[in-house]
Amino acid sequence: MTLFTGLLWSIITGNGNAAGDHLAIKAYLQVAKPPKERKTVTFRRMKKLEIEKFRTDLDSSPVLSDKTDSLKNLITDYDHELRAVLNKHVPEETRTITLRPNTPWYMEDLRTAKREKRRAERQMRKSNLTVHRQIFRDTSIQVTRLILETKKKYYSDKIDETSMDVLRADIRFEGKSLECFTSASEAEVRKIIMASPSKSCELDPIPTSVLKSCVDSLLPTITTIINKSLSESTVPTSLKNAVVRPLLKKQGLDKEVLKNYRPVSNLPFISKILENVVNSRLEDHLQSNHLHDRQQSAYRVYHSTETALLRVHHDITSALDKGSSVVLLMLDLSAAFDVIDHNVLINRLEFSFGITGAALSWIRSYLSDRHQRIVIGSSES
């Protein structure tokens, strides 16, 4: 204020004659535009991959034809050779991109609505018809309402989450024990591979989609790795190293609140195939010994949230028909799998589910000595 008054006074008294009682003051301000956030990404032009030439190089690889080596060396050679062949055909490239982050409440349906609004606007300007002008006006009103509703929902959905301890129970097993896991055939491994999602992570030597295209060349090596793991009751450390990327639990949550993120753990594709093989043997054991809880509606064939809702609905209507009152208690365990006591789990598997010997040793190896690193963008722990 002092500076402005002095400047005004100097203009008035500079020559002693003021031009009037309203004098314009011109100022030049240097306001820097915030720099755009940029990120360097690494990618491969997989569309340029000639799958037949790639498969030919795989078939001629002496590394993949040797199945007499140790399990650790087999996995190391498999990973190294596939990366080398992939780099030969589609080498990695880098590019710097500009990040344009959306507001935290910006949802996919809002993006779609704004896209429809722009389309309606282009049509209106092109035709200049009254009907198209009305369509544009209606879509504009819809977008405005959706923005308000989305904002309201975003700021009203911030709730605290609670955590609960794992409930424990002791049930004695009586039946035929599962002492070892049977070997997998190439047909079984092929079926699991082809039925798996074509998702990949940076731990995989080649994309899963390429692996599926070359499954005939890689199937013997992958099957050997899996069977060596089962027979030796060992899960190699390389298959237990995970890359964890934090993702929002659902769209619209505050990105600045750490508890709103879900740590998604990415493992090598072979590790997932191995898990599926073991899971099929565990599931056969549970079914043959009738070990499933009758009320379980998750991680079980032909049981889902739909069957759970049907059971709850049946129980409620049955109670009401009998003239009884109904109280529904709903319990949500936050991060339930993260708080499982591994020692308790091992004891339950042995004494309550009859998993012993080499099979239990494999599970101990699977649960122990696991490592992970957190990756956010191009930075990692």
Coordinates of C-alpha atoms in Angstrom, one line a residue:
M1 CA 0.0 0.0 0.0
T2 CA 2.9 2.4 0.8
L3 CA 4.6 1.7 -2.4
F4 CA 1.4 2.2 -4.4
T5 CA 0.7 5.6 -2.6
G6 CA 4.2 6.8 -3.3
L7 CA 4.0 5.9 -6.9
L8 CA 0.6 7.6 -7.3
W9 CA 2.0 10.7 -5.5
S10 CA 5.0 10.9 -7.8
I11 CA 2.8 10.8 -10.9
I12 CA 0.6 13.6 -9.6
T13 CA 3.5 15.8 -8.5
G14 CA 6.0 14.9 -11.2
N15 CA 5.4 18.0 -13.2
G16 CA 3.0 19.7 -10.8
N17 CA 0.0 19.3 -13.1
A18 CA -2.2 16.3 -12.7
A19 CA -4.2 15.3 -15.8
G20 CA -7.1 14.3 -13.7
D21 CA -8.2 12.6 -10.5
H22 CA -8.1 9.1 -12.1
L23 CA -4.6 8.1 -13.2
A24 CA -3.8 4.7 -14.9
I25 CA -0.9 2.8 -13.5
K26 CA 0.8 0.2 -15.8
A27 CA 2.9 -2.6 -14.3
Y28 CA 4.8 -5.5 -15.9
L29 CA 4.8 -8.7 -13.8
Q30 CA 6.8 -11.7 -14.6
V31 CA 4.6 -14.7 -13.6
A32 CA 6.1 -18.0 -14.5
K33 CA 3.8 -20.8 -15.7
P34 CA 4.2 -23.9 -13.5
P35 CA 6.4 -26.4 -15.3
K36 CA 4.7 -29.5 -16.7
E37 CA 5.5 -32.7 -14.9
R38 CA 7.3 -35.1 -17.1
K39 CA 8.1 -38.8 -16.8
T40 CA 10.4 -41.2 -18.7
V41 CA 8.8 -44.5 -19.6
T42 CA 10.3 -47.7 -21.0
F43 CA 8.3 -49.7 -23.6
R44 CA 8.6 -52.2 -26.4
R45 CA 6.9 -52.0 -29.8
M46 CA 5.3 -55.4 -29.4
K47 CA 3.2 -55.0 -32.5
K48 CA 6.4 -55.2 -34.6
L49 CA 7.3 -58.6 -33.1
E50 CA 7.4 -61.3 -35.8
I51 CA 6.2 -64.2 -33.8
E52 CA 7.4 -66.9 -36.2
K53 CA 11.0 -65.6 -36.2
F54 CA 10.8 -65.2 -32.4
R55 CA 9.6 -68.8 -32.0
T56 CA 12.4 -70.0 -34.3
D57 CA 15.1 -68.4 -32.1
L58 CA 13.5 -70.0 -29.0
D59 CA 13.5 -73.4 -30.6
S60 CA 17.2 -73.1 -31.5
S61 CA 18.2 -72.0 -28.0
P62 CA 20.4 -74.6 -26.3
V63 CA 19.6 -73.1 -22.8
L64 CA 15.9 -74.0 -23.0
S65 CA 16.6 -77.6 -24.2
D66 CA 18.7 -78.4 -21.1
K67 CA 16.5 -79.7 -18.4
T68 CA 19.1 -81.5 -16.3
D69 CA 20.3 -78.4 -14.4
S70 CA 19.3 -77.4 -10.9
L71 CA 16.0 -75.6 -10.2
K72 CA 17.7 -72.3 -9.4
N73 CA 19.8 -72.4 -12.6
L74 CA 16.9 -73.5 -14.7
I75 CA 14.9 -70.4 -13.7
T76 CA 17.9 -68.1 -14.1
D77 CA 18.7 -69.4 -17.6
Y78 CA 15.0 -69.3 -18.6
D79 CA 14.7 -65.7 -17.6
H80 CA 18.0 -64.6 -19.1
E81 CA 17.5 -66.4 -22.4
L82 CA 14.0 -65.1 -23.0
R83 CA 15.0 -61.6 -22.2
A84 CA 17.9 -61.8 -24.6
V85 CA 15.8 -63.2 -27.5
L86 CA 13.1 -60.6 -26.8
N87 CA 15.7 -57.8 -26.8
K88 CA 17.0 -59.0 -30.2
H89 CA 13.5 -58.7 -31.8
V90 CA 11.9 -55.8 -30.0
P91 CA 14.5 -53.9 -27.9
E92 CA 13.4 -51.6 -25.2
E93 CA 12.8 -47.9 -26.0
T94 CA 12.4 -44.9 -23.8
R95 CA 10.2 -41.8 -24.2
T96 CA 9.5 -38.8 -22.1
I97 CA 5.8 -38.1 -21.6
T98 CA 3.9 -35.2 -20.0
L99 CA 1.7 -36.1 -17.1
R100 CA -1.7 -34.6 -16.9
P101 CA -3.1 -35.8 -13.6
N102 CA -6.9 -35.5 -13.1
T103 CA -8.5 -34.1 -10.0
P104 CA -9.1 -36.9 -7.4
W105 CA -12.8 -36.9 -7.9
Y106 CA -12.6 -37.1 -11.7
M107 CA -14.3 -40.4 -12.6
E108 CA -14.4 -42.4 -15.8
D109 CA -18.1 -41.8 -16.2
L110 CA -17.4 -38.0 -16.0
R111 CA -14.8 -38.4 -18.7
T112 CA -17.2 -40.2 -20.9
A113 CA -19.9 -37.6 -20.3
K114 CA -17.6 -34.7 -21.3
R115 CA -16.6 -36.7 -24.4
E116 CA -20.3 -36.9 -25.4
K117 CA -20.6 -33.2 -24.7
R118 CA -17.7 -32.3 -27.0
R119 CA -19.2 -34.6 -29.7
A120 CA -22.6 -32.9 -29.4
E121 CA -20.9 -29.5 -29.6
R122 CA -19.1 -30.4 -32.8
Q123 CA -22.3 -31.7 -34.3
M124 CA -24.2 -28.5 -33.4
R125 CA -21.5 -26.3 -35.0
K126 CA -21.4 -28.4 -38.1
S127 CA -25.2 -28.5 -38.7
N128 CA -26.4 -25.5 -36.9
L129 CA -29.8 -27.2 -36.5
T130 CA -32.1 -26.5 -33.6
V131 CA -32.3 -30.2 -32.6
H132 CA -28.5 -30.5 -32.3
R133 CA -28.4 -27.2 -30.3
Q134 CA -30.9 -28.7 -27.9
I135 CA -28.9 -32.0 -27.6
F136 CA -25.8 -30.0 -26.8
R137 CA -27.7 -28.0 -24.2
D138 CA -29.0 -31.1 -22.6
T139 CA -25.6 -32.8 -22.5
S140 CA -24.1 -29.7 -21.0
I141 CA -26.7 -29.7 -18.2
Q142 CA -26.0 -33.4 -17.6
V143 CA -22.2 -32.8 -17.4
T144 CA -22.7 -30.0 -14.9
R145 CA -25.0 -32.1 -12.7
L146 CA -22.6 -35.0 -12.9
I147 CA -19.7 -32.9 -11.8
L148 CA -21.6 -31.6 -8.8
E149 CA -22.8 -35.2 -7.9
T150 CA -19.3 -36.6 -8.3
K151 CA -17.7 -33.9 -6.1
K152 CA -20.4 -34.4 -3.5
K153 CA -19.9 -38.2 -3.5
Y154 CA -16.1 -37.9 -3.3
Y155 CA -16.1 -35.6 -0.3
S156 CA -18.8 -37.6 1.5
D157 CA -17.2 -41.0 0.9
K158 CA -14.1 -40.4 3.1
I159 CA -14.6 -42.9 6.0
D160 CA -12.2 -44.5 8.5
E161 CA -11.4 -48.1 8.1
T162 CA -10.9 -50.5 11.0
S163 CA -8.8 -53.5 11.3
M164 CA -9.7 -56.8 13.0
D165 CA -7.6 -59.7 14.3
V166 CA -8.0 -63.1 12.6
L167 CA -10.4 -65.4 14.3
R168 CA -8.8 -68.8 15.1
A169 CA -10.4 -72.1 15.6
D170 CA -9.1 -75.6 16.3
I171 CA -10.6 -78.5 14.4
R172 CA -9.0 -82.0 14.4
F173 CA -8.5 -83.6 11.0
E174 CA -9.7 -87.2 10.5
G175 CA -9.1 -88.6 7.0
K176 CA -6.4 -89.3 4.4
S177 CA -3.5 -86.9 4.7
L178 CA -2.0 -85.1 1.8
E179 CA 1.7 -85.9 2.0
C180 CA 3.1 -84.8 -1.3
F181 CA 2.0 -83.0 -4.5
T182 CA 1.8 -85.0 -7.7
S183 CA 3.7 -83.9 -10.7
A184 CA 2.1 -81.8 -13.4
S185 CA 1.8 -82.9 -17.0
E186 CA 2.5 -80.7 -20.0
A187 CA -1.2 -80.8 -20.9
E188 CA -2.2 -79.5 -17.4
V189 CA 0.4 -76.7 -17.5
R190 CA -0.6 -75.8 -21.0
K191 CA -4.3 -75.5 -19.9
I192 CA -3.4 -73.3 -17.0
I193 CA -1.2 -71.1 -19.1
M194 CA -3.8 -70.6 -21.8
A195 CA -6.6 -69.9 -19.3
S196 CA -4.5 -67.3 -17.4
P197 CA -5.0 -63.6 -18.0
S198 CA -2.5 -62.1 -20.4
K199 CA -1.1 -59.8 -17.8
S200 CA 2.6 -59.1 -17.4
C201 CA 4.9 -57.2 -15.1
E202 CA 8.5 -56.1 -15.2
L203 CA 9.6 -59.3 -13.5
D204 CA 8.6 -61.4 -16.6
P205 CA 11.3 -61.9 -19.2
I206 CA 8.7 -61.7 -22.0
P207 CA 5.1 -60.6 -22.1
T208 CA 2.6 -63.2 -21.3
S209 CA 0.8 -62.8 -24.6
V210 CA 4.1 -63.7 -26.4
L211 CA 4.6 -66.7 -24.1
K212 CA 1.2 -68.0 -25.0
S213 CA 2.1 -67.7 -28.7
C214 CA 5.3 -69.7 -28.1
V215 CA 3.8 -72.1 -25.6
D216 CA 4.9 -75.2 -27.6
S217 CA 8.6 -74.1 -27.4
L218 CA 8.5 -73.1 -23.7
L219 CA 6.1 -75.7 -22.3
P220 CA 8.8 -78.5 -21.6
T221 CA 11.0 -76.0 -19.7
I222 CA 8.2 -74.5 -17.7
T223 CA 6.8 -78.0 -16.8
T224 CA 10.3 -79.1 -15.6
I225 CA 10.6 -76.0 -13.4
I226 CA 7.3 -76.7 -11.8
N227 CA 7.9 -80.4 -11.2
K228 CA 11.3 -79.8 -9.7
S229 CA 9.8 -77.3 -7.3
L230 CA 7.1 -79.9 -6.3
S231 CA 9.6 -82.8 -5.9
E232 CA 12.2 -80.8 -4.0
S233 CA 9.5 -79.0 -1.8
T234 CA 11.2 -75.7 -2.6
V235 CA 10.0 -72.5 -4.1
P236 CA 13.0 -70.6 -5.4
T237 CA 13.6 -67.1 -4.1
S238 CA 13.4 -65.6 -7.6
L239 CA 9.7 -66.7 -7.7
K240 CA 9.0 -65.1 -4.4
N241 CA 10.3 -61.6 -5.2
A242 CA 7.4 -59.2 -5.8
V243 CA 7.0 -55.8 -7.2
V244 CA 4.3 -53.9 -5.2
R245 CA 2.5 -51.0 -6.8
P246 CA 0.1 -48.9 -4.7
L247 CA -3.3 -48.5 -6.4
L248 CA -6.3 -46.6 -5.1
K249 CA -8.9 -49.0 -3.6
K250 CA -11.6 -47.3 -5.6
Q251 CA -12.0 -44.3 -7.8
G252 CA -12.7 -41.0 -6.0
L253 CA -10.7 -41.7 -2.8
D254 CA -8.2 -39.0 -1.6
K255 CA -4.8 -39.7 -3.2
E256 CA -3.1 -38.0 -0.3
V257 CA -4.3 -40.5 2.3
L258 CA -2.1 -43.5 2.3
K259 CA -4.7 -45.9 3.8
N260 CA -6.8 -45.4 0.6
Y261 CA -4.2 -47.4 -1.4
R262 CA -4.2 -51.1 -2.0
P263 CA -0.7 -52.7 -2.3
V264 CA -1.0 -54.8 -5.5
S265 CA 1.7 -57.4 -5.5
N266 CA 3.1 -58.5 -9.0
L267 CA 4.9 -61.8 -9.2
P268 CA 6.5 -63.6 -12.2
F269 CA 4.1 -65.4 -14.4
I270 CA 5.8 -68.8 -13.7
S271 CA 5.1 -68.3 -10.0
K272 CA 1.4 -67.9 -10.8
I273 CA 1.4 -71.1 -12.8
L274 CA 3.1 -72.9 -10.0
E275 CA 0.5 -71.6 -7.5
N276 CA -2.4 -72.8 -9.8
V277 CA -0.9 -76.3 -9.9
V278 CA -0.6 -76.5 -6.2
N279 CA -4.0 -74.9 -5.7
S280 CA -5.7 -77.7 -7.8
R281 CA -4.1 -80.4 -5.6
L282 CA -5.2 -78.6 -2.4
E283 CA -8.7 -78.2 -3.8
D284 CA -8.9 -81.9 -4.6
H285 CA -7.8 -82.7 -1.1
L286 CA -10.4 -80.4 0.5
Q287 CA -13.2 -81.7 -1.6
S288 CA -12.4 -85.4 -1.2
N289 CA -12.3 -85.0 2.6
H290 CA -15.3 -82.6 2.8
L291 CA -13.2 -79.9 4.5
H292 CA -14.9 -76.9 3.0
D293 CA -17.1 -74.9 5.4
R294 CA -20.7 -75.2 4.4
Q295 CA -21.1 -71.4 4.7
Q296 CA -18.1 -70.6 2.6
S297 CA -19.0 -68.6 -0.5
A298 CA -15.6 -67.4 -1.7
Y299 CA -12.6 -69.1 -3.3
R300 CA -14.7 -72.1 -4.0
V301 CA -16.2 -73.5 -7.3
Y302 CA -19.9 -72.7 -7.8
H303 CA -20.0 -70.5 -4.8
S304 CA -19.9 -66.7 -4.9
T305 CA -21.5 -63.6 -3.5
E306 CA -24.7 -64.6 -5.2
T307 CA -24.9 -67.8 -3.3
A308 CA -24.1 -66.0 -0.1
L309 CA -26.9 -63.5 -0.7
L310 CA -29.3 -66.3 -1.5
R311 CA -28.4 -68.0 1.8
V312 CA -28.8 -64.8 3.8
H313 CA -32.1 -64.0 2.1
H314 CA -33.4 -67.5 2.8
D315 CA -32.5 -67.4 6.5
I316 CA -34.1 -64.0 6.9
T317 CA -37.4 -64.8 5.2
S318 CA -37.6 -68.2 7.0
A319 CA -37.2 -66.4 10.4
L320 CA -39.8 -63.8 9.5
D321 CA -42.2 -66.5 8.4
K322 CA -41.9 -68.1 11.8
G323 CA -42.6 -64.7 13.5
S324 CA -39.1 -64.2 14.7
S325 CA -37.1 -61.0 14.8
V326 CA -34.0 -60.7 12.7
V327 CA -30.8 -58.9 13.5
L328 CA -28.1 -58.8 10.8
L329 CA -24.5 -58.2 11.9
M330 CA -22.0 -57.5 9.1
L331 CA -18.3 -57.8 9.7
D332 CA -15.7 -56.4 7.3
L333 CA -12.1 -57.5 8.0
S334 CA -9.8 -54.9 6.6
A335 CA -6.7 -56.3 4.9
A336 CA -7.7 -59.8 6.2
F337 CA -5.0 -61.7 4.4
D338 CA -2.3 -59.4 5.6
V339 CA -2.8 -60.3 9.3
I340 CA -2.8 -64.1 9.0
D341 CA -0.3 -65.7 11.5
H342 CA 1.8 -68.0 9.3
N343 CA 2.6 -70.3 12.3
V344 CA -1.1 -70.7 13.1
L345 CA -1.8 -71.3 9.4
I346 CA 0.9 -74.1 9.2
N347 CA -0.5 -75.7 12.4
R348 CA -4.1 -75.6 11.0
L349 CA -3.0 -77.1 7.7
E350 CA -1.3 -80.0 9.5
F351 CA -3.6 -80.8 12.3
S352 CA -7.0 -79.6 11.0
F353 CA -6.6 -80.3 7.2
G354 CA -4.1 -83.2 7.2
I355 CA -1.4 -81.6 5.0
T356 CA 1.9 -83.2 6.0
G357 CA 5.3 -84.2 4.8
A358 CA 6.7 -82.9 1.5
A359 CA 3.4 -81.0 0.8
L360 CA 3.6 -79.1 4.0
S361 CA 7.3 -78.4 3.5
W362 CA 6.5 -76.9 0.1
I363 CA 4.0 -74.6 1.7
R364 CA 6.5 -73.6 4.4
S365 CA 9.0 -72.7 1.6
Y366 CA 6.3 -70.8 -0.3
L367 CA 5.5 -68.7 2.8
S368 CA 9.1 -68.0 3.9
D369 CA 11.9 -65.8 2.7
R370 CA 9.6 -63.6 0.5
H371 CA 10.8 -60.2 -0.6
Q372 CA 9.2 -57.2 -2.2
R373 CA 10.1 -53.7 -3.4
I374 CA 7.7 -50.8 -3.7
V375 CA 7.5 -49.1 -7.1
I376 CA 5.9 -45.7 -7.7
G377 CA 6.4 -44.5 -11.2
S378 CA 10.1 -44.9 -12.0
S379 CA 11.2 -44.9 -8.4
E380 CA 11.5 -48.0 -6.3
S381 CA 12.5 -48.9 -2.7

